[in-house]
Short mmCIF file of C-alpha atoms in Angstrom, two decimals:
data_model
loop_
_atom_site.label_atom_id
_atom_site.label_comp_id
_atom_site.label_asym_id
_atom_site.label_seq_id
_atom_site.Cartn_x
_atom_site.Cartn_y
_atom_site.Cartn_z
CA MET G 1 -78.20 -32.04 -29.97
CA LEU G 2 -78.56 -34.45 -32.72
CA THR G 3 -81.00 -31.98 -34.61
CA GLY G 4 -78.39 -29.20 -34.02
CA CYS G 5 -75.71 -31.37 -35.42
CA MET G 6 -77.81 -32.15 -38.49
CA LEU G 7 -78.59 -28.35 -39.11
CA LEU G 8 -74.96 -27.48 -38.57
CA SER G 9 -73.86 -30.14 -41.32
CA LEU G 10 -76.77 -28.88 -43.57
CA ARG G 11 -75.33 -25.16 -43.32
CA LEU G 12 -71.88 -26.27 -43.96
CA TYR G 13 -72.89 -28.40 -46.97
CA GLN G 14 -74.73 -25.40 -48.34
CA LEU G 15 -71.79 -23.07 -47.62
CA ARG G 16 -69.31 -25.23 -49.39
CA GLY G 17 -71.75 -25.66 -52.38
CA ARG G 18 -71.81 -21.66 -52.53
CA LEU G 19 -68.01 -21.56 -52.30
CA ARG G 20 -67.93 -23.92 -54.97
CA LYS G 21 -70.15 -22.06 -57.28
CA GLN G 22 -68.26 -18.76 -56.47
CA ARG G 23 -64.94 -20.46 -57.33
CA GLN G 24 -66.21 -21.58 -60.66
CA GLU G 25 -67.98 -18.25 -61.47
CA LEU G 26 -64.59 -16.74 -60.66
CA ALA G 27 -62.57 -18.97 -63.05
CA ALA G 28 -65.15 -18.50 -65.79
CA ALA G 29 -64.66 -14.91 -65.18
CA LEU G 30 -60.86 -14.99 -65.38
CA GLU G 31 -61.09 -17.04 -68.44
CA GLU G 32 -63.39 -14.59 -70.17
CA ASN G 33 -61.02 -11.93 -69.24
CA ARG G 34 -58.02 -13.67 -70.66
CA GLU G 35 -59.86 -14.46 -73.89
CA LEU G 36 -61.08 -10.87 -74.32
CA ALA G 37 -57.45 -9.62 -73.66
CA SER G 38 -55.97 -12.05 -76.44
CA ARG G 39 -58.82 -11.26 -79.18
CA ASP G 40 -59.51 -8.64 -81.44
CA PRO G 41 -62.88 -7.09 -80.62
CA LEU G 42 -63.99 -6.55 -84.14
CA THR G 43 -62.88 -9.95 -85.80
CA GLY G 44 -62.61 -12.38 -82.92
CA LEU G 45 -59.06 -13.11 -84.08
CA LEU G 46 -56.12 -13.32 -81.99
CA ASN G 47 -54.52 -9.94 -81.53
CA ARG G 48 -50.84 -8.97 -82.34
CA ARG G 49 -49.63 -9.47 -78.60
CA HIS G 50 -50.95 -12.77 -78.15
CA MET G 51 -49.92 -14.18 -81.64
CA LEU G 52 -46.54 -12.92 -81.11
CA GLU G 53 -46.34 -14.98 -77.64
CA LEU G 54 -47.46 -18.07 -79.71
CA LEU G 55 -45.02 -17.51 -82.51
CA HIS G 56 -42.22 -17.48 -80.14
CA LEU G 57 -43.48 -20.79 -78.87
CA GLU G 58 -43.55 -22.01 -82.20
CA GLN G 59 -40.14 -20.76 -82.80
CA ARG G 60 -38.65 -22.84 -79.91
CA ARG G 61 -40.71 -26.12 -81.07
CA CYS G 62 -38.97 -25.56 -84.56
CA LEU G 63 -35.60 -25.15 -82.96
CA ARG G 64 -36.20 -28.56 -81.33
CA GLY G 65 -37.18 -30.15 -84.66
CA VAL G 66 -40.60 -30.71 -83.36
CA ARG G 67 -42.58 -28.46 -85.84
CA THR G 68 -42.21 -26.66 -89.29
CA MET G 69 -43.53 -23.30 -89.55
CA LEU G 70 -44.64 -20.95 -92.35
CA LEU G 71 -45.62 -17.53 -91.82
CA ALA G 72 -48.06 -15.30 -94.10
CA GLN G 73 -48.65 -11.73 -94.12
CA LEU G 74 -51.99 -10.69 -95.68
CA ASP G 75 -52.95 -7.24 -96.41
CA ILE G 76 -56.50 -6.03 -97.94
CA ASP G 77 -56.01 -4.08 -101.17
CA HIS G 78 -56.86 -0.61 -101.35
CA PHE G 79 -58.50 -0.75 -97.89
CA LYS G 80 -58.33 3.18 -97.10
CA SER G 81 -60.28 3.69 -100.16
CA ILE G 82 -63.00 1.48 -98.75
CA ASN G 83 -63.15 3.58 -95.63
CA ASP G 84 -62.88 6.63 -97.55
CA THR G 85 -65.36 6.08 -100.03
CA TYR G 86 -68.20 3.98 -97.74
CA GLY G 87 -67.28 4.97 -94.37
CA HIS G 88 -65.62 3.17 -91.43
CA GLY G 89 -69.02 1.18 -90.62
CA VAL G 90 -68.64 -0.59 -94.23
CA GLY G 91 -65.03 -0.91 -93.53
CA ASP G 92 -65.77 -2.83 -90.42
CA LEU G 93 -67.88 -4.92 -92.14
CA ALA G 94 -65.33 -5.79 -94.82
CA LEU G 95 -62.79 -6.57 -92.09
CA GLN G 96 -65.35 -9.07 -90.51
CA THR G 97 -66.09 -10.50 -93.92
CA PHE G 98 -62.39 -10.94 -94.56
CA ALA G 99 -61.63 -12.68 -91.40
CA ASP G 100 -64.66 -15.16 -91.85
CA ARG G 101 -63.67 -16.03 -95.50
CA VAL G 102 -60.09 -16.81 -94.44
CA ARG G 103 -61.05 -18.95 -91.50
CA GLU G 104 -63.11 -20.90 -93.74
CA ASN G 105 -60.46 -21.80 -96.09
CA ILE G 106 -57.51 -22.73 -93.73
CA ARG G 107 -57.07 -25.62 -91.49
CA SER G 108 -58.23 -25.96 -87.91
CA SER G 109 -54.65 -26.04 -86.87
CA ASP G 110 -53.64 -22.88 -88.72
CA VAL G 111 -53.63 -19.65 -86.60
CA PHE G 112 -55.00 -16.47 -87.85
CA SER G 113 -54.47 -13.19 -86.25
CA ARG G 114 -55.12 -9.44 -86.90
CA TRP G 115 -51.98 -7.73 -86.95
CA GLY G 116 -53.19 -4.24 -87.00
CA GLY G 117 -55.44 -2.12 -89.37
CA GLU G 118 -56.07 -4.19 -92.63
CA GLU G 119 -52.94 -6.35 -91.99
CA PHE G 120 -52.96 -9.88 -90.78
CA VAL G 121 -50.56 -12.76 -90.03
CA LEU G 122 -51.28 -16.48 -90.50
CA LEU G 123 -49.44 -19.18 -88.97
CA LEU G 124 -49.27 -22.50 -91.02
CA SER G 125 -47.58 -25.36 -88.98
CA ASP G 126 -46.47 -28.84 -90.02
CA THR G 127 -47.02 -28.08 -93.78
CA TYR G 128 -44.83 -27.79 -96.82
CA VAL G 129 -44.55 -24.56 -99.07
CA GLU G 130 -46.40 -26.30 -101.75
CA GLY G 131 -49.36 -26.76 -99.61
CA ALA G 132 -49.28 -23.57 -98.01
CA MET G 133 -49.23 -22.02 -101.32
CA LEU G 134 -52.40 -23.87 -102.36
CA THR G 135 -54.03 -22.91 -99.26
CA LEU G 136 -53.28 -19.03 -99.79
CA GLN G 137 -54.37 -19.39 -103.24
CA ARG G 138 -57.77 -20.81 -101.92
CA VAL G 139 -58.00 -17.78 -99.52
CA ARG G 140 -57.13 -15.29 -102.13
CA GLU G 141 -59.85 -16.63 -104.29
CA ALA G 142 -62.49 -16.71 -101.52
CA VAL G 143 -61.75 -12.95 -100.52
CA GLN G 144 -62.03 -11.99 -104.26
CA ASN G 145 -65.55 -13.71 -104.50
CA ALA G 146 -66.73 -12.49 -101.08
CA VAL G 147 -70.07 -10.76 -100.62
CA ILE G 148 -69.96 -8.16 -97.85
CA ASP G 149 -73.36 -8.53 -95.93
CA GLY G 150 -74.69 -5.05 -95.38
CA GLY G 151 -72.31 -3.36 -97.71
CA PRO G 152 -72.84 -1.96 -101.21
CA VAL G 153 -73.35 -4.64 -103.84
CA SER G 154 -70.58 -3.20 -105.89
CA LEU G 155 -67.97 -3.51 -103.21
CA LYS G 156 -65.47 -6.10 -103.74
CA MET G 157 -62.26 -6.97 -101.88
CA THR G 158 -58.82 -8.46 -102.95
CA VAL G 159 -55.99 -9.34 -100.89
CA SER G 160 -52.08 -9.44 -101.39
CA ILE G 161 -50.13 -12.19 -99.60
CA GLY G 162 -46.48 -12.73 -98.65
CA LEU G 163 -45.17 -16.12 -97.52
CA ALA G 164 -42.21 -17.29 -95.79
CA ALA G 165 -40.91 -20.52 -94.30
CA HIS G 166 -39.27 -20.08 -90.89
CA ILE G 167 -35.79 -21.42 -90.76
CA ALA G 168 -34.83 -23.14 -87.43
CA GLY G 169 -32.51 -20.67 -85.53
CA GLU G 170 -33.66 -17.37 -87.16
CA SER G 171 -35.63 -14.84 -85.05
CA ILE G 172 -39.54 -14.56 -85.76
CA GLU G 173 -38.73 -10.95 -86.82
CA VAL G 174 -36.53 -12.13 -89.60
CA THR G 175 -39.15 -14.50 -90.83
CA LEU G 176 -42.01 -11.92 -90.57
CA ASP G 177 -39.72 -9.46 -92.40
CA ARG G 178 -39.16 -11.74 -95.29
CA ALA G 179 -43.03 -12.44 -95.56
CA ASP G 180 -43.64 -8.72 -95.34
CA LYS G 181 -41.17 -8.07 -98.41
CA ALA G 182 -42.81 -10.76 -100.31
CA LEU G 183 -46.08 -8.97 -99.51
CA TYR G 184 -44.55 -5.94 -100.73
CA CYS G 185 -43.49 -7.39 -103.87
CA ALA G 186 -47.26 -8.74 -104.52
CA LYS G 187 -48.54 -5.33 -104.18
CA ARG G 188 -45.97 -3.82 -106.53
CA ALA G 189 -46.84 -6.53 -109.05
CA GLY G 190 -50.28 -5.48 -109.20
CA ARG G 191 -52.05 -6.91 -105.91
CA ASN G 192 -54.34 -9.84 -105.56
CA GLN G 193 -51.44 -12.21 -105.79
CA VAL G 194 -49.60 -14.67 -103.39
CA VAL G 195 -45.63 -14.21 -103.26
CA LEU G 196 -43.06 -16.62 -101.84
CA GLY G 197 -40.17 -15.08 -100.16
CA THR G 198 -36.67 -16.86 -100.05
CA ARG G 199 -33.78 -16.82 -97.74
CA THR G 200 -31.92 -14.12 -99.58
CA GLN G 201 -34.87 -11.85 -99.56
CA SER G 202 -34.04 -9.58 -96.54
CA ASN G 203 -31.91 -7.21 -98.67
CA GLU G 204 -33.61 -7.90 -101.94
CA THR G 205 -36.99 -7.36 -103.48
CA LEU G 206 -38.87 -10.49 -105.30
CA SER G 207 -40.97 -10.93 -108.40
CA PRO G 208 -44.22 -12.62 -107.94
CA ALA G 209 -42.61 -15.91 -109.00
CA GLY G 210 -40.11 -15.65 -106.07
CA GLU G 211 -37.26 -14.58 -108.26
CA ARG G 212 -35.23 -11.49 -107.30
CA LEU G 213 -35.59 -8.21 -109.13
#
């Protein structure tokens, strides 16, 4: 009887171990699926859906006075011509290189996402406009000097960037719209520029210096 009890205890111990391992494997699989669902498969950046969730969370923190937030919209200049000239394979390499150069030149607390195609959104929290502009100029220069591994030696990229400071109480969509209009202004002014949007920008177009046109 004693031997039988020992064997039963051993079986139960082994069974609990297998169940614990299965639970750990299931948790890891669920976490991997969650991570895959929140990431752009090409660049590894957050995707648009997950970034929007994060932006709305940051918006609520700003409303409580806990955080400050600036949003930047980034767009690779003439990206369609890269695809048309060199093919989508090289275009993918360009997107990956772009994402890597930006990540290398922002803070670990900044959040970078692929918004769609060659468009990206960057969240900069707890910083001032001056610091954000310095960061974005550093990003712009890094992209301009980037070498695309596996791509043609002659292929170079530039990026146009629009920046907007979130105002507590306004919607994320309004802030993004101001950043988008500042980006459009950077494109119109010759590309490869960083433009700061203003509170009056929703119905007006800005110059590269942030002045109304």
